[in-house]
Coordinates of C-alpha atoms in Angstrom, one line a residue:
Chain A
X10 CA 0.0 0.0 0.0
X11 CA 1.5 3.3 -1.0
X12 CA 2.3 6.0 1.5
X13 CA 0.0 8.5 -0.2
X14 CA -3.0 6.2 0.1
X15 CA -2.1 5.6 3.8
X16 CA -2.0 9.4 4.5
X17 CA -5.2 9.9 2.6
X18 CA -6.9 7.1 4.6
X19 CA -5.6 8.7 7.9
X20 CA -6.8 12.1 7.0
X21 CA -10.2 10.7 5.9
X22 CA -10.6 8.9 9.3
X23 CA -9.6 12.1 11.2
X24 CA -12.2 14.1 9.3
X25 CA -14.8 11.4 9.9
X26 CA -14.5 11.6 13.7
X27 CA -14.2 15.2 14.6
X28 CA -14.8 14.9 18.3
X29 CA -12.0 12.3 18.8
X30 CA -9.7 14.4 16.6
X31 CA -10.3 17.5 18.6
X32 CA -9.8 15.7 21.9
X33 CA -6.5 14.2 20.8
X34 CA -5.3 17.5 19.3
X35 CA -6.2 19.2 22.5
X36 CA -4.1 16.7 24.5
X37 CA -1.1 17.4 22.2
X38 CA -1.8 21.1 22.5
X39 CA -1.8 21.1 26.3
X40 CA 1.4 19.0 26.5
X41 CA 3.4 21.2 24.1
X42 CA 2.0 24.5 25.5
X43 CA 2.8 23.6 29.1
X44 CA 6.3 22.2 28.2
X45 CA 7.3 25.2 26.2
X46 CA 6.0 27.7 28.9
X47 CA 7.9 25.8 31.6
X48 CA 11.1 25.8 29.6
X49 CA 10.8 29.4 28.6
X50 CA 10.1 30.7 32.1
X51 CA 12.6 28.5 34.0
X52 CA 15.4 28.6 31.5
X53 CA 14.9 32.3 30.9
X54 CA 15.0 33.0 34.6
X55 CA 18.3 31.1 35.1
X56 CA 19.8 32.8 32.0
X57 CA 18.7 36.1 33.4
X58 CA 20.4 35.6 36.8
X59 CA 23.5 34.4 35.1
X60 CA 23.6 37.5 32.8
X61 CA 22.9 39.8 35.8
X62 CA 25.8 38.3 37.8
X63 CA 28.0 38.7 34.7
X64 CA 26.9 42.3 34.2
X65 CA 28.0 43.1 37.8
X66 CA 31.3 41.5 37.0
X67 CA 32.3 41.2 40.6
X68 CA 33.9 38.1 42.3
X69 CA 32.5 39.1 45.7
X70 CA 29.7 41.6 46.5
X71 CA 29.8 43.1 50.0
X72 CA 26.5 44.4 51.4
X73 CA 25.3 45.4 54.9
X74 CA 24.6 42.4 57.1
X75 CA 21.1 41.0 56.6
X76 CA 20.6 43.1 53.4
X77 CA 21.6 40.4 50.9
X78 CA 18.0 39.8 49.7
X79 CA 17.3 43.6 49.6
X80 CA 20.3 44.2 47.4
X81 CA 19.4 41.2 45.2
X82 CA 15.9 42.7 44.9
X83 CA 17.4 46.1 44.0
X84 CA 19.5 44.7 41.2
X85 CA 17.0 42.3 39.8
X86 CA 13.6 43.9 40.4
X87 CA 14.4 47.6 41.1
X88 CA 13.2 47.7 44.7
X89 CA 15.7 50.0 46.2
X90 CA 17.4 48.9 49.4
X91 CA 17.3 51.4 52.3
X92 CA 20.3 49.9 54.1
X93 CA 23.7 51.5 53.9
X94 CA 27.4 50.7 54.6
X95 CA 29.8 53.4 56.0
X96 CA 32.0 54.5 53.1
X97 CA 35.1 53.9 55.4
X98 CA 34.4 50.2 54.9
X99 CA 35.5 50.5 51.3
X100 CA 39.1 51.2 52.3
X101 CA 39.0 48.4 54.9
X102 CA 37.7 46.0 52.3
X103 CA 40.3 47.1 49.7
X104 CA 43.0 46.5 52.4
X105 CA 42.0 42.8 52.8
X106 CA 44.8 40.6 51.4
X107 CA 43.8 39.1 48.0
X108 CA 41.4 41.9 47.1
X109 CA 42.5 43.6 43.8
X110 CA 39.8 46.3 43.6
X111 CA 36.9 47.3 45.8
X112 CA 34.5 49.6 44.1
X113 CA 31.5 51.2 46.0
X114 CA 28.0 51.6 44.4
X115 CA 25.0 53.7 45.6
X116 CA 21.5 52.6 44.7
X117 CA 18.9 55.4 44.1
X118 CA 15.5 55.7 42.6
X119 CA 13.7 58.5 40.7
X120 CA 10.4 59.9 42.1
X121 CA 7.1 58.4 41.2
X122 CA 5.1 60.4 38.6
X123 CA 6.8 63.7 39.4
X124 CA 7.1 66.4 36.9
X125 CA 10.9 66.7 37.7
X126 CA 11.6 63.1 36.7
X127 CA 11.2 62.1 33.0
X128 CA 11.0 58.4 34.0
X129 CA 9.0 57.3 37.0
X130 CA 10.7 55.2 39.7
X131 CA 13.7 54.5 37.6
X132 CA 16.5 52.5 39.4
X133 CA 19.8 54.4 39.4
X134 CA 23.2 52.9 40.1
X135 CA 25.9 55.4 41.0
X136 CA 29.5 54.0 40.8
X137 CA 32.9 55.3 41.6
X138 CA 34.6 56.0 38.2
X139 CA 38.1 55.7 39.8
X140 CA 37.7 52.1 40.9
X141 CA 34.7 50.8 38.8
X142 CA 35.1 47.6 36.8
X143 CA 31.5 46.8 36.1
X144 CA 30.4 49.5 33.5
X145 CA 33.8 51.1 33.0
X146 CA 35.4 48.5 30.7
X147 CA 32.2 48.5 28.5
X148 CA 32.3 52.3 28.3
X149 CA 35.9 52.3 27.2
X150 CA 35.3 49.6 24.6
X151 CA 32.0 50.9 23.2
X152 CA 32.2 54.7 23.8
X153 CA 35.9 55.2 23.9
X154 CA 36.0 56.9 27.3
X155 CA 34.6 57.2 30.8
X156 CA 31.4 59.0 31.8
X157 CA 31.8 62.6 32.8
X158 CA 29.6 64.8 34.9
X159 CA 26.0 65.1 33.7
X160 CA 26.4 61.9 31.6
X161 CA 24.8 58.5 31.9
X162 CA 24.4 55.1 30.3
X163 CA 21.3 53.0 30.5
X164 CA 20.0 49.4 30.2
X165 CA 18.6 48.4 26.9
X166 CA 15.0 49.1 28.0
X167 CA 15.5 52.6 29.2
X168 CA 12.8 54.4 27.1
X169 CA 14.9 57.5 26.3
X170 CA 16.8 57.3 23.0
X171 CA 20.6 57.3 23.0
X172 CA 22.2 60.8 22.7
X173 CA 19.1 62.4 24.2
X174 CA 18.9 64.2 27.5
X175 CA 17.1 62.6 30.4
X176 CA 15.9 64.7 33.3
X177 CA 15.8 63.2 36.8
X178 CA 15.1 65.3 39.9
X179 CA 15.1 68.3 37.6
X180 CA 18.8 67.6 36.7
X181 CA 19.5 67.0 33.1
X182 CA 21.9 64.3 31.9
X183 CA 23.1 63.1 28.5
X184 CA 22.3 59.4 27.8
X185 CA 25.5 58.3 26.0
X186 CA 24.7 54.6 25.3
X187 CA 22.7 51.5 26.2
X188 CA 23.9 48.1 27.6
X189 CA 23.1 44.6 26.3
X190 CA 19.9 43.0 27.7
X191 CA 19.9 40.8 30.8
X192 CA 16.1 40.4 31.3
X193 CA 16.4 41.9 34.8
X194 CA 15.8 45.3 36.2
X195 CA 19.3 46.3 35.2
X196 CA 17.8 46.7 31.7
X197 CA 15.8 49.7 33.0
X198 CA 18.6 51.0 35.2
X199 CA 20.5 54.2 34.7
X200 CA 24.2 54.1 35.5
X201 CA 25.9 57.4 36.5
X202 CA 29.1 58.3 38.3
X203 CA 29.1 59.2 42.0
X204 CA 30.0 62.8 41.3
X205 CA 26.9 63.0 38.9
X206 CA 24.7 61.5 41.6
X207 CA 25.9 64.0 44.2
X208 CA 25.4 66.8 41.7
X209 CA 21.9 65.6 41.1
X210 CA 21.2 65.4 44.8
X211 CA 22.6 69.0 45.3
X212 CA 20.5 70.3 42.3
X213 CA 17.3 68.5 43.5
X214 CA 17.1 70.8 46.5
X215 CA 15.8 73.5 44.2
X216 CA 14.8 71.7 41.0
X217 CA 12.9 68.6 42.2
X218 CA 9.4 68.1 43.7
X219 CA 11.2 66.3 46.6
X220 CA 14.9 66.4 47.1
X221 CA 17.2 63.4 46.5
X222 CA 18.9 62.4 49.7
X223 CA 22.1 60.4 49.7
X224 CA 23.3 59.7 53.3
X225 CA 26.7 61.3 53.9
X226 CA 29.6 58.9 53.8
X227 CA 27.5 55.9 52.9
X228 CA 27.3 53.4 50.1
X229 CA 24.8 50.7 49.2
X230 CA 27.3 47.9 48.3
X231 CA 30.9 47.2 47.4
X232 CA 31.9 45.2 44.3
X233 CA 35.1 43.3 44.8
X234 CA 37.5 41.8 42.3
X235 CA 40.0 39.4 43.7
X236 CA 43.6 39.0 42.6
X237 CA 44.3 36.3 40.0
X238 CA 44.8 32.9 41.6
X239 CA 42.9 33.8 44.7
X240 CA 39.7 31.8 45.7
X241 CA 36.8 34.2 45.9
X242 CA 35.1 32.1 48.7
X243 CA 38.3 32.5 50.9
X244 CA 38.5 36.2 50.2
X245 CA 34.8 36.6 51.1
X246 CA 35.4 34.9 54.5
X247 CA 38.4 37.2 55.0
X248 CA 36.3 40.3 54.3
X249 CA 33.6 39.1 56.7
X250 CA 36.2 38.6 59.4
X251 CA 38.0 41.9 58.8
X252 CA 35.0 44.2 58.4
X253 CA 32.2 43.9 61.0
X254 CA 28.6 44.4 60.0
X255 CA 28.9 43.2 56.4
X256 CA 27.9 40.1 54.4
X257 CA 30.3 39.1 51.6
X258 CA 28.6 37.1 48.9
X259 CA 30.5 35.1 46.3
X260 CA 29.3 35.8 42.8
X261 CA 27.8 32.3 42.0
X262 CA 25.8 32.6 45.3
X263 CA 24.3 36.0 44.4
X264 CA 20.5 36.1 44.1
X265 CA 20.2 33.1 46.3
X266 CA 16.6 33.9 47.3
X267 CA 15.6 34.2 43.6
X268 CA 17.4 31.0 42.8
X269 CA 15.5 29.0 45.4
X270 CA 12.2 30.7 44.2
X271 CA 12.9 29.5 40.7
X272 CA 13.9 26.0 41.9
X273 CA 10.6 25.8 43.8
X274 CA 8.6 26.9 40.8
X275 CA 10.5 24.4 38.6
X276 CA 9.6 21.6 40.9
X277 CA 5.9 22.5 40.8
X278 CA 5.9 23.0 37.1
X279 CA 7.6 19.6 36.5
X280 CA 5.1 17.9 38.8
X281 CA 2.2 19.5 36.9
X282 CA 3.8 18.6 33.6
X283 CA 4.3 15.0 34.7
X284 CA 0.6 14.7 35.7
X285 CA -0.4 16.3 32.4
X286 CA 1.7 13.8 30.5
X287 CA 0.2 10.8 32.3
X288 CA -3.3 12.2 31.9
X289 CA -2.8 13.0 28.2
X290 CA -1.3 9.6 27.6
X291 CA -4.2 7.9 29.3
X292 CA -6.8 9.9 27.3
X293 CA -5.0 9.2 24.1
X294 CA -4.7 5.5 24.8
X295 CA -8.4 5.2 25.8
X296 CA -9.6 7.1 22.7
X297 CA -7.4 5.1 20.4
X298 CA -8.4 1.8 21.9
X299 CA -12.1 2.8 21.4
X300 CA -11.5 3.9 17.9
X301 CA -9.5 0.8 17.0
X302 CA -12.3 -1.4 18.4
X303 CA -14.9 0.5 16.4
X304 CA -13.0 0.0 13.2
X305 CA -12.0 -3.6 13.8
X306 CA -14.1 -4.8 10.8
X307 CA -12.9 -2.0 8.5
X308 CA -9.3 -2.8 9.3
X309 CA -10.0 -6.5 8.8
X310 CA -11.3 -5.8 5.3
X311 CA -8.2 -3.7 4.7
X312 CA -6.0 -6.6 5.7
X313 CA -8.0 -9.0 3.5
X314 CA -7.5 -6.7 0.5
X315 CA -3.8 -7.1 0.9
X316 CA -2.6 -4.5 3.4
X317 CA 0.2 -5.8 5.6
X318 CA 0.3 -5.5 9.4
X319 CA 2.8 -2.7 9.1
X320 CA 0.7 -0.7 6.6
X321 CA -2.3 -0.8 9.0
X322 CA -0.1 0.1 11.9
X323 CA 1.4 3.0 9.9
X324 CA -2.1 4.2 9.0
X325 CA -3.3 4.2 12.6
X326 CA -0.1 5.7 14.0
X327 CA -0.2 8.3 11.1
X328 CA -3.6 9.5 12.4
X329 CA -2.2 9.9 16.0
X330 CA 1.0 11.6 14.9
X331 CA -0.8 14.0 12.5
X332 CA -3.0 15.1 15.3
X333 CA -0.1 15.4 17.7
X334 CA 1.9 17.4 15.1
X335 CA -1.0 19.9 14.4
X336 CA -2.0 20.2 18.1
X337 CA 1.6 20.2 19.4
X338 CA 2.7 22.8 16.9
X339 CA -0.3 25.0 17.7
X340 CA 0.3 24.6 21.5
X341 CA 4.0 25.3 21.3
X342 CA 3.5 28.4 19.1
X343 CA 0.6 29.7 21.3
X344 CA 2.8 29.3 24.4
X345 CA 5.8 31.0 22.8
X346 CA 3.7 34.0 21.5
X347 CA 1.8 34.2 24.8
X348 CA 4.9 34.2 27.0
X349 CA 6.5 36.8 24.6
X350 CA 3.5 39.1 24.6
X351 CA 2.8 38.9 28.4
X352 CA 6.5 38.8 29.3
X353 CA 6.4 41.9 31.6
X354 CA 3.1 40.9 33.2
X355 CA 4.5 37.4 34.0
X356 CA 7.6 38.9 35.5
X357 CA 5.5 41.0 37.9
X358 CA 3.2 38.1 38.7
X359 CA 6.0 35.6 39.3
X360 CA 8.2 38.0 41.2
X361 CA 11.4 37.2 39.5
X362 CA 12.9 38.3 36.1
X363 CA 13.3 36.1 33.1
X364 CA 14.9 36.8 29.7
X365 CA 12.8 35.9 26.6
X366 CA 15.2 33.9 24.3
X367 CA 16.5 34.9 20.9
X368 CA 14.9 33.3 17.9
X369 CA 17.3 30.4 17.5
X370 CA 16.9 29.2 21.1
X371 CA 13.1 29.9 21.0
X372 CA 12.8 27.7 17.8
X373 CA 14.7 24.9 19.7
X374 CA 12.4 25.1 22.6
X375 CA 9.3 25.0 20.4
X376 CA 10.7 21.9 18.7
X377 CA 11.3 20.4 22.1
X378 CA 7.7 20.9 23.1
X379 CA 6.5 19.5 19.8
X380 CA 8.8 16.5 20.1
X381 CA 7.4 15.8 23.6
X382 CA 3.8 15.9 22.3
X383 CA 4.7 13.6 19.4
X384 CA 6.4 11.1 21.7
X385 CA 3.6 11.0 24.3
X386 CA 0.7 10.8 21.9
X387 CA 2.6 8.4 19.6
X388 CA 3.6 6.1 22.5
X389 CA 0.1 6.1 23.9
X390 CA -1.5 5.3 20.5
X391 CA 1.1 2.6 19.6
X392 CA -0.3 -0.2 21.9
X393 CA -3.9 -0.3 20.7
X394 CA -2.7 0.3 17.1
X395 CA -0.3 -2.7 17.4
X396 CA -3.0 -4.9 18.9
X397 CA -5.5 -4.2 16.1
X398 CA -3.0 -4.4 13.3
X399 CA -1.8 -7.9 14.4
X400 CA -5.3 -9.3 14.4
X401 CA -6.1 -11.9 11.7
X402 CA -8.4 -10.5 9.0
X403 CA -11.0 -13.3 9.3
X404 CA -11.3 -12.9 13.1
X405 CA -11.5 -9.1 12.7
X406 CA -14.3 -9.3 10.1
X407 CA -16.3 -11.9 12.1
X408 CA -16.5 -9.7 15.2
Chain B
X7 CA -20.5 30.2 9.8
X8 CA -22.6 30.6 13.0
X9 CA -19.8 29.6 15.3
X10 CA -17.4 31.9 13.4
X11 CA -19.9 34.7 13.8
X12 CA -20.1 34.2 17.6
X13 CA -16.3 34.0 17.9
X14 CA -15.9 37.2 15.9
X15 CA -18.4 39.0 18.1
X16 CA -16.5 37.7 21.2
X17 CA -13.3 39.1 19.7
X18 CA -15.0 42.4 19.1
X19 CA -16.1 42.6 22.7
X20 CA -12.5 41.9 24.0
X21 CA -11.1 44.5 21.6
X22 CA -13.7 47.1 22.5
X23 CA -14.0 46.6 26.2
X24 CA -10.6 45.4 27.7
X25 CA -8.6 48.5 26.6
X26 CA -11.1 50.8 28.3
X27 CA -10.0 49.3 31.6
X28 CA -6.3 48.8 30.9
X29 CA -5.1 52.1 29.6
X30 CA -3.0 54.1 32.1
X31 CA -5.5 56.8 32.8
X32 CA -8.3 54.3 33.7
X33 CA -6.0 52.4 36.0
X34 CA -4.6 55.5 37.8
X35 CA -8.1 56.9 38.1
X36 CA -9.4 53.6 39.7
X37 CA -6.4 53.5 42.1
X38 CA -7.0 57.1 43.1
X39 CA -3.5 58.4 42.1
X40 CA -3.2 62.1 42.5
X41 CA -1.0 62.5 39.4
X42 CA -2.4 60.5 36.6
X43 CA -0.1 57.9 34.9
X44 CA -2.0 58.7 31.8
X45 CA -0.9 62.3 31.8
X46 CA 2.3 63.5 30.4
X47 CA 4.0 66.6 31.6
X48 CA 5.0 69.5 29.5
X49 CA 8.6 70.4 30.1
X50 CA 10.5 73.6 29.7
X51 CA 13.5 72.0 27.9
X52 CA 12.4 71.0 24.5
X53 CA 15.4 68.7 24.0
X54 CA 14.6 66.6 27.1
X55 CA 13.0 63.3 26.4
X56 CA 10.1 62.4 28.6
X57 CA 9.3 58.9 29.6
X58 CA 5.8 59.2 28.5
X59 CA 4.1 60.6 25.5
X60 CA 5.1 63.3 23.1
X61 CA 3.9 66.5 24.7
X62 CA 7.1 68.5 25.0
X63 CA 8.6 71.9 24.7
X64 CA 5.7 74.1 25.2
X65 CA 6.0 76.8 27.8
X66 CA 5.9 76.3 31.5
X67 CA 7.1 73.5 33.7
X68 CA 3.6 73.2 35.2
X69 CA 1.8 69.9 35.1
X70 CA -0.9 70.0 32.5
X71 CA -2.6 66.6 32.1
X72 CA -2.9 65.5 28.5
X73 CA -4.2 62.1 27.6
X74 CA -1.4 59.8 26.5
X75 CA -1.2 57.6 23.5
X76 CA -2.7 54.5 25.2
X77 CA -5.9 56.5 26.0
X78 CA -6.3 57.2 22.3
X79 CA -5.5 53.6 21.3
X80 CA -8.2 52.5 23.7
X81 CA -10.7 54.9 22.1
X82 CA -9.7 53.9 18.6
X83 CA -10.2 50.2 19.6
X84 CA -13.9 50.9 20.1
X85 CA -13.9 52.2 16.5
X86 CA -12.5 48.8 15.3
X87 CA -14.7 46.7 17.6
X88 CA -18.0 48.1 16.4
X89 CA -17.6 47.1 12.7
X90 CA -16.0 43.9 13.8
X91 CA -19.1 43.1 16.0
X92 CA -21.3 44.0 13.0
X93 CA -19.3 41.7 10.7
X94 CA -19.7 38.9 13.3
X95 CA -23.5 39.4 13.5
X96 CA -23.7 39.4 9.7
X97 CA -21.5 36.2 9.5
X98 CA -23.9 34.6 11.9
X99 CA -26.9 35.2 9.6
X100 CA -25.4 35.1 6.1
X101 CA -25.6 32.1 3.9
X102 CA -24.4 33.4 0.6
X103 CA -20.8 32.5 -0.3
X104 CA -20.1 36.0 -1.7
X105 CA -21.3 37.7 1.4
X106 CA -19.2 35.4 3.6
X107 CA -16.2 36.0 1.5
X108 CA -16.5 39.8 1.8
X109 CA -17.1 39.6 5.6
X110 CA -14.1 37.3 6.1
X111 CA -11.9 39.8 4.2
X112 CA -13.4 42.6 6.4
X113 CA -12.6 40.6 9.6
X114 CA -9.0 40.1 8.4
X115 CA -8.6 43.8 7.7
X116 CA -10.0 44.8 11.1
X117 CA -7.7 42.3 12.7
X118 CA -4.8 44.0 11.0
X119 CA -6.0 47.4 12.2
X120 CA -6.2 46.0 15.7
X121 CA -2.6 44.9 15.6
X122 CA -1.5 48.2 14.0
X123 CA -3.2 50.5 16.6
X124 CA -0.9 49.9 19.6
X125 CA 2.2 49.3 17.4
X126 CA 2.3 51.7 14.4
X127 CA -0.8 53.9 14.1
X128 CA -1.1 55.3 17.6
X129 CA 1.1 53.3 20.0
X130 CA 1.3 53.1 23.8
X131 CA 3.2 54.8 26.6
X132 CA 7.0 54.5 26.4
X133 CA 7.8 53.0 29.8
X134 CA 7.6 49.2 29.4
X135 CA 6.3 48.7 32.9
X136 CA 3.0 50.7 32.5
X137 CA -0.2 48.8 32.5
X138 CA -0.9 49.7 28.8
X139 CA 2.3 48.0 27.8
X140 CA 2.0 45.0 30.1
X141 CA -1.7 44.3 29.6
X142 CA -3.5 46.4 26.9
X143 CA -0.9 46.1 24.1
X144 CA -0.4 42.3 24.4
X145 CA -4.2 41.7 24.6
X146 CA -4.8 43.8 21.5
X147 CA -2.0 42.1 19.6
X148 CA -3.2 38.6 20.6
X149 CA -6.9 39.3 19.8
X150 CA -5.9 41.1 16.6
X151 CA -3.7 38.1 15.5
X152 CA -6.5 35.7 16.4
X153 CA -9.0 37.8 14.4
X154 CA -6.8 37.7 11.3
X155 CA -6.4 34.0 11.7
X156 CA -10.2 33.5 12.0
X157 CA -10.8 35.7 9.0
X158 CA -8.2 33.7 6.9
X159 CA -9.6 30.3 8.0
X160 CA -13.2 31.5 7.2
X161 CA -12.0 32.7 3.8
X162 CA -10.2 29.5 2.9
X163 CA -13.1 27.3 4.2
X164 CA -15.6 29.4 2.3
X165 CA -13.6 29.1 -1.0
X166 CA -13.2 25.3 -0.5
X167 CA -16.9 24.8 0.1
X168 CA -17.7 27.0 -2.9
X169 CA -15.5 24.9 -5.1
X170 CA -17.1 21.7 -3.8
X171 CA -20.6 23.2 -4.4
X172 CA -19.6 24.2 -8.0
X173 CA -18.2 20.7 -8.6
X174 CA -21.4 19.1 -7.3
X175 CA -23.6 21.4 -9.5
X176 CA -21.5 20.5 -12.5
X177 CA -21.8 16.8 -11.7
X178 CA -25.6 17.1 -11.3
X179 CA -26.0 18.9 -14.6

């Protein structure tokens, strides 16, 4: 029996029983959609945390004791931390043996819906240009020089175009460039030098709806780069011993609260996906067993006319796989488009950031979801199809 | 065609109603904010980019509320939803192939306009975290895309049934 006839037979049978076809397609749709959503969110979140840690570029991050989660939240979600370190700690951290550079940062926020701020509640990172190694190297490479007074760079999602002025607290700065995306709040963050931040605070007394207050001799965190060959974990312990009242976090352990939140979500999603797979497989197997029983005579006639066991099996599996392909593809595409469209809404609902992948990786994840739907539906349909296809034609027609 | 008609009317309802509650001004009004998110602020420095809409450079640094883009997108969505709902009702009752074809094309065109409203024709506010960007825009894009898809499927199915009908008539004669 030729392949074309088998395909025609499969399509004819699918059109004949619309309800069964819709149910099987729906099973494949649900499997692919859920699998793609899970992979997109969880993988995107892990990627996002990885890129955010890379963007900071520090081996060790020193924050006030007990403020690790607040600083994580500030960097990832833009919720500004209100805890401060005395700026004298920067010199003490730099003096710890094994520390190559210690660079302070101050975290600020623009006012909410105030006429003096062009962007509402914008997260601002002020860094020390003399010691900075997070934004500085990128500035030298991309813009050919450091930031001066009244200058800023932004994350890729800062709404003001490059080479335009941006006004915060009534203080106007020139946006010189934008950084690569990370999927975190760093994408909507403005990076300025400490002198610019102090100038903005000074100016805000007369130009802003509410003045910007930066506590004297205080910093939000200290980024530490260790000397080559030194173990960051050992240096972090040394810093914690040498400087009281601080927590030193090694870069891979940054964002620990978010990592555990993502792991928790992953466990729940995998559990639901597992249940969904079992349920979809059971529904598919039951529907196919019913359909195969209904068509026992018809398939017996087909065998009597010369169709081999294999041909009947291929025709039956062809039906299942066609439905799985159509339903799975629709599910995977709907999930990808849905997650892409509602990306920002999902971030605020989940409470952690995730990066939507580039086209190449997205296509790979869609194919993965589709493959899962094909495997589950195909495997569930194989058993009843095998049983019916092996039946003797005479027996089948007699029943 | 009856099912398609009902689905198109449902799409029209989503396109017409949801944006009215998810543009920045509506949300800030319901939350009781003193300074509306849906209002841009005129600024004294014409070269300074605002985070919101395009009202810049005119006169004083006072706050003068002006409806932002998302407000007008929401208003324009009503203008798309009404003919779409009418097309849905007509699809529900129509039996002639030619009428169905014309209505399917109209549904497609209105779907395209729905997609273009928040992207090209009017747009939404600039800050990506505003409610019009997180909710209204994706809903309009999704329903617009779905409307285009429904229109295309209706058109193709209509053409296929028309061909079958012609073939049957020829066979009968």
